[in-house]
Every structure is written in structure tokens, then in C-alpha cells.
CSV table of C-alpha atoms in Angstrom, one decimal:
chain,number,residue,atom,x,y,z
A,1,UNK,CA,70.6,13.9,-49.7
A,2,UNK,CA,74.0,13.3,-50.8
A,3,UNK,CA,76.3,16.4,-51.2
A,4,UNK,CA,78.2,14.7,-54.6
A,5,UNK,CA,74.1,14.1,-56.1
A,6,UNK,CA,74.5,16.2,-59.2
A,7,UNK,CA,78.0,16.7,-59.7
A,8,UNK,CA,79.6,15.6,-62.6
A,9,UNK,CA,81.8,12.7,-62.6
A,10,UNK,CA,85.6,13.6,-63.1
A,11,UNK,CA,86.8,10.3,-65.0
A,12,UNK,CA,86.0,9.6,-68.0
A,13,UNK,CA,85.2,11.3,-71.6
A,14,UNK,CA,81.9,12.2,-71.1
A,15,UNK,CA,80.3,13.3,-67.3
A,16,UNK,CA,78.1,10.7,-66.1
A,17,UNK,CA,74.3,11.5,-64.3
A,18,UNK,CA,73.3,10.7,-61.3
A,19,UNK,CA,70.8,7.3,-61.5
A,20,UNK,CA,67.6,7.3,-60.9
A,21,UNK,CA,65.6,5.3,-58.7
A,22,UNK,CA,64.0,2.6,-60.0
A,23,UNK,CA,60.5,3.7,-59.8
A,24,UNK,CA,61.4,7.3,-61.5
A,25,UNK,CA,63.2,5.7,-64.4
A,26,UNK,CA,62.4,7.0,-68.1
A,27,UNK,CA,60.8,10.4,-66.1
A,28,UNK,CA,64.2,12.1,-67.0
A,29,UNK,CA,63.2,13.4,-69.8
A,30,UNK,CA,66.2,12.3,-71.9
A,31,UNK,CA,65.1,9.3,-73.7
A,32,UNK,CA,67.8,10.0,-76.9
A,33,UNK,CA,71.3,8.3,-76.5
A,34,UNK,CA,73.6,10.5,-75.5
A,35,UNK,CA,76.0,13.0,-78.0
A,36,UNK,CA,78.9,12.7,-75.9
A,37,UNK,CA,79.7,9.0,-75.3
A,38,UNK,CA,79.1,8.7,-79.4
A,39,UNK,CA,77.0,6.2,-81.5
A,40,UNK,CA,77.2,2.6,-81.9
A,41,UNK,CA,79.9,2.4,-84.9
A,42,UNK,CA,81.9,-0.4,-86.0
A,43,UNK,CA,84.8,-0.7,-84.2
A,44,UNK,CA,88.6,-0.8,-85.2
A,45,UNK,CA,89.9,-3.9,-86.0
A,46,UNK,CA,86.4,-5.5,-86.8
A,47,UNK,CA,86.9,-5.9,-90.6
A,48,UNK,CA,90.1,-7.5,-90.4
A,49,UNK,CA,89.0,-9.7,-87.9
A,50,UNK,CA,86.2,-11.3,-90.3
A,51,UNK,CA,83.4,-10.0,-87.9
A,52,UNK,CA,80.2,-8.0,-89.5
A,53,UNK,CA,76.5,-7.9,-89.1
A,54,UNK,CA,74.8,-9.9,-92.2
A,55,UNK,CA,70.9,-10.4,-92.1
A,56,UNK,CA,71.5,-13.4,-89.8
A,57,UNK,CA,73.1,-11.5,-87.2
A,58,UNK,CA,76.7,-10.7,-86.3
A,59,UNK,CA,78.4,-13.4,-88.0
A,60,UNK,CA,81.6,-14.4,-90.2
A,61,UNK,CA,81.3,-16.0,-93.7
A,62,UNK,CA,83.4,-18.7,-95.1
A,63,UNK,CA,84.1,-18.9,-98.7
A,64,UNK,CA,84.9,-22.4,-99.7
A,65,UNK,CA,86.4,-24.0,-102.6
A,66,UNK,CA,86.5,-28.2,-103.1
A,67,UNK,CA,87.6,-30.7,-105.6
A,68,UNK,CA,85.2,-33.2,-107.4
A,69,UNK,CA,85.2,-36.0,-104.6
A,70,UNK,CA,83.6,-32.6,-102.3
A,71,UNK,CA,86.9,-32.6,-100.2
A,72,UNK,CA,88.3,-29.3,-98.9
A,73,UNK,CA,90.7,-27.4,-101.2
A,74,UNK,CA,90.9,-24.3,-99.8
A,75,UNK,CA,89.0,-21.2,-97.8
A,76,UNK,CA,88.9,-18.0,-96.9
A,77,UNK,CA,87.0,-15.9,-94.3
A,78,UNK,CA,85.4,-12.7,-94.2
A,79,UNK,CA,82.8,-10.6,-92.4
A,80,UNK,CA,79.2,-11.6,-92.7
A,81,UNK,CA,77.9,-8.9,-95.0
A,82,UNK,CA,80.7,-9.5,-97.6
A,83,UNK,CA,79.1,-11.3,-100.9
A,84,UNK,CA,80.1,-14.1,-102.7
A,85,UNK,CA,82.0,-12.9,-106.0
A,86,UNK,CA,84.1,-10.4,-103.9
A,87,UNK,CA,86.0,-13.2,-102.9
A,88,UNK,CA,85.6,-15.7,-106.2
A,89,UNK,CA,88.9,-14.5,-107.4
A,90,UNK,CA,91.4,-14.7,-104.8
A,91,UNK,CA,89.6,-18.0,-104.0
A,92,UNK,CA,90.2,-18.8,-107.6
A,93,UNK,CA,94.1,-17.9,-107.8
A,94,UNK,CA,94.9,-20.1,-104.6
A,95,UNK,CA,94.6,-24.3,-103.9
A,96,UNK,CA,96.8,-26.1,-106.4
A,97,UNK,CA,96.7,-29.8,-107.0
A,98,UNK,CA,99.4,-31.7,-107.7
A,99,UNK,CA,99.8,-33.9,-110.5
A,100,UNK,CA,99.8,-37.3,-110.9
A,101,UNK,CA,103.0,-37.5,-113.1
A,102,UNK,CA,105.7,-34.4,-113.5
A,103,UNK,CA,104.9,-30.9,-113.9
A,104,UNK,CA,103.9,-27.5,-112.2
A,105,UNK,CA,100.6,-28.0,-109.5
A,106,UNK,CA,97.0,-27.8,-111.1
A,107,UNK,CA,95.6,-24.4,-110.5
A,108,UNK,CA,92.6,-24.2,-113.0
A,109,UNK,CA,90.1,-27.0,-113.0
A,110,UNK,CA,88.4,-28.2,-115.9
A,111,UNK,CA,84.5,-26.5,-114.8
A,112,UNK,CA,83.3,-24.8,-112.1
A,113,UNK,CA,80.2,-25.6,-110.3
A,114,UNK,CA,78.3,-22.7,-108.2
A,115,UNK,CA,75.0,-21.6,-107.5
A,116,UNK,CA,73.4,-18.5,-108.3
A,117,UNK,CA,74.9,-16.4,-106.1
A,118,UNK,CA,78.1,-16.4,-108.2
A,119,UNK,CA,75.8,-15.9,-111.5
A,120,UNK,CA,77.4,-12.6,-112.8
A,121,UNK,CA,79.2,-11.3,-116.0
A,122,UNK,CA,82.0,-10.6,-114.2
A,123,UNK,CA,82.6,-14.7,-113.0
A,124,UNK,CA,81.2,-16.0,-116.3
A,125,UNK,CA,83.9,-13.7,-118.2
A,126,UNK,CA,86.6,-14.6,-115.6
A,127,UNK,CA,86.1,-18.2,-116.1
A,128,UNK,CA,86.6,-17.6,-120.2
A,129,UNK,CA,89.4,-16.1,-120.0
A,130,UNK,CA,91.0,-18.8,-118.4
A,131,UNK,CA,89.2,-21.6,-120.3
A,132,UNK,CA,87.5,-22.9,-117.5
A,133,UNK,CA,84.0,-24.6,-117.8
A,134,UNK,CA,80.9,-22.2,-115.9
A,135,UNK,CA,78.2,-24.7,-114.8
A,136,UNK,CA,76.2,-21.5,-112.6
A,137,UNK,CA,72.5,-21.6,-112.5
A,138,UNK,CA,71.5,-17.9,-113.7
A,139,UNK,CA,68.5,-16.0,-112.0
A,140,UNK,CA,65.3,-15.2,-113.2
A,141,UNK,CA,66.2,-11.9,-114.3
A,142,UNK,CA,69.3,-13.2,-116.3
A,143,UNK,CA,68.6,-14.9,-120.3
A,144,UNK,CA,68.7,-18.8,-119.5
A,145,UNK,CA,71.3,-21.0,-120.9
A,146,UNK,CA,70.5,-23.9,-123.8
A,147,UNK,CA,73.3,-26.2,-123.0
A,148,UNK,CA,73.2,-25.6,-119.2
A,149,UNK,CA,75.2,-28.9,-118.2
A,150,UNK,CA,72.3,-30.4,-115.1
A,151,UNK,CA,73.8,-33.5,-114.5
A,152,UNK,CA,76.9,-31.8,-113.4
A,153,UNK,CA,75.3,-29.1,-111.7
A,154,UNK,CA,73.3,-31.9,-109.6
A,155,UNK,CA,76.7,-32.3,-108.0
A,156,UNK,CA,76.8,-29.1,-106.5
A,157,UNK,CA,75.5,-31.2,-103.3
A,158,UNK,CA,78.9,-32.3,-102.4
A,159,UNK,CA,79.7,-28.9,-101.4
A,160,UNK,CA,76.4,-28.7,-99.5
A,161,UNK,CA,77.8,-31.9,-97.5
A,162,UNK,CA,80.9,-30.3,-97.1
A,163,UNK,CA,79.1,-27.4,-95.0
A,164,UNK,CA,77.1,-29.5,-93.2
A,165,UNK,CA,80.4,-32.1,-92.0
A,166,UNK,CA,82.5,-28.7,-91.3
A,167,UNK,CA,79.5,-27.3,-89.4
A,168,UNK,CA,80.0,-30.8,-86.9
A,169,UNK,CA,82.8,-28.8,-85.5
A,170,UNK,CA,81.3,-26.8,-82.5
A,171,UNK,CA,83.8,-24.2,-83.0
A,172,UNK,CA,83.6,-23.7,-87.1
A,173,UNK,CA,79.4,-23.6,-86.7
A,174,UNK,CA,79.7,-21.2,-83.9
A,175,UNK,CA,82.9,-19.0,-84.1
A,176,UNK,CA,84.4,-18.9,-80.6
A,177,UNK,CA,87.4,-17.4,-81.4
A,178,UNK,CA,87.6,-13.8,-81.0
A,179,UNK,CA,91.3,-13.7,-83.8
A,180,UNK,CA,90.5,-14.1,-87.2
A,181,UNK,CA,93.7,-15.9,-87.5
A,182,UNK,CA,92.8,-18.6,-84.4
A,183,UNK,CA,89.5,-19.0,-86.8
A,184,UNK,CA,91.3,-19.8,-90.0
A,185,UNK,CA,93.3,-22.7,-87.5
A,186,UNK,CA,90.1,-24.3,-86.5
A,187,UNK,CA,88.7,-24.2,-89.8
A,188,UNK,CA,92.2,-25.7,-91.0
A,189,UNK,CA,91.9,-28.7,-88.5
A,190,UNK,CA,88.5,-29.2,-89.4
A,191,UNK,CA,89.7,-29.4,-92.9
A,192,UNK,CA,92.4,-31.9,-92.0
A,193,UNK,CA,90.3,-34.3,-90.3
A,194,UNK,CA,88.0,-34.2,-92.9
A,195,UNK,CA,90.7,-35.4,-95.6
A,196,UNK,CA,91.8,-38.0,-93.0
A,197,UNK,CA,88.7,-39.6,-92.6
């Protein structure tokens, strides 16, 4: 036998053992993961790079805001677990239009069309305060709405489309890029030649 079989390994944080033959495999009698070398934790870095397990997988989520004609006014990206009205605000306060004749851009449009994943008090109340239209389909566990506007809900497709034509680009469907920032680009030149078009 080897005189170094059984000695512990000198690099490293935790000492590494010996392997096993192929045959004697899982006759160790150390099944567990090991205390040492630690557990599988998120790693640094991972939040701000919009990366995070969701109950598709390891994935990044884009939160997407467009204008009536279902054009691309502006996005932003986080990590796959993150819900949808954490990120209704700050999508909210950014992508201003400009008018046709003189005066400051267009922040606040007239309604708001969503689904009912942003059905919540805390949208619904946001959206008053700032005299903006809510055209959100409640849940089943929420008191329906009399005067719930369908024929402009019905054009909640157009940012259904919009998925679907951003998704054409290989690397917006299927996130190459390893930067959060080099993400946002892509997305951005998807987003250009979509307005080109």
C-alpha cells in the first residue's frame, strides 16, 4: 500500500480522505456532507448580480414596464425569487416620455394595466395617490370590483407579446452573462431593436 494512504492532505481548509475504490464506495460509513468544508449557502455577490433560485430553477427575473402601443419603456432585473410589487415602485418612479409640445417628460400615465400579481393594497393605494388609473384583476380571496374597466384590461396582451419578442433574443431567454450589468446591456439592445423595428 501507499505510505501517504491515510494522511491528511496539507492544502486546503478542510483535510481531504483518501478515495475509495469504486467498488467500496458508500461502505465508508460517512454518508452526511461534511462539517468542515461548510453547506451549500448563497454565495457573495449573488444578490447583486440578479441570480436566485425561484420555483423554476436558478434564474433572474425581469420586471418590465411598456407604453400603450406594448413597446419597451423601461426594466429592471432581479433575482428569481424576488416578487413583483417589490419592484412596482422604483419601476414606477423611472421611464419618462416626452411630450409632444413644451414641458417637463411624462412620468405618470393615465392607468395602469397588470395582472394579479400586482393586486395589493399597497399598489392600488400607490396608484391613488398619484391619480393614476388601477386596471388589476383582484384574486379570489380579494372583494371584486363593479366598474373593473375589461376592455382595457384585454390589452394586457401587449405586454405578453412583448415577453415573447424579447424572449427571441437567445441571450435575454437564457441569461448567458455571468454580470448583472452585461445583462441589463443585452436586455437594452434587445429593447432597441425592438423600437427600431
Amino acid at each position: 500500500m501507499d505510505a501517504h494512504l491515510g494522511r491528511a492532505a496539507t492544502t486546503g481548509r478542510c483535510p481531504r480522505r483518501p478515495r475509495l475504490d469504486p467498488t467500496l464506495r458508500g461502505w465508508d460509513g460517512h454518508t452526511r456532507a461534511s462539517a468542515c468544508c461548510g453547506s451549500p449557502t448563497r454565495k457573495r455577490g449573488q444578490e447583486q448580480q440578479a441570480l436566485g433560485r425561484s420555483r423554476g430553477g436558478f434564474s433572474t427575473k425581469l420586471h418590465v414596464r411598456a407604453e400603450g402601443k406594448g413597446k419597451l419603456l423601461t426594466f429592471l432585473v432581479t433575482a428569481g425569487e424576488r416578487h413583483e410589487q417589490s419592484m412596482f415602485e422604483p419601476l414606477m418612479e423611472q421611464g419618462a416620455i416626452k411630450r409632444t409640445g413644451r414641458g417637463r417628460p411624462r412620468l405618470r400615465p393615465t392607468c395602469v394595466v397588470g395582472d394579479k400579481g400586482y393586486s395589493s393594497r399597497k399598489v392600488r393605494r400607490y396608484l391613488a395617490r398619484r391619480g393614476i388609473r388601477a386596471v388589476i384583476a383582484r384574486r379570489n380571496n380579494e372583494p371584486q370590483q363593479r366598474d373593473f374597466d375589461r376592455a382595457c384590461y384585454c390589452q394586457r396582451n401587449r405586454i405578453e407579446r412583448l415577453i415573447s419578442r424579447l424572449k427571441q433574443f437567445r441571450r435575454v431567454a437564457t441569461r448567458y452573462e455571468k454580470l448583472a450589468e452585461n445583462y441589463v446591456a443585452m436586455v437594452t439592445l434587445a429593447a432597441i431593436m425592438l423600437w427600431i423595428a
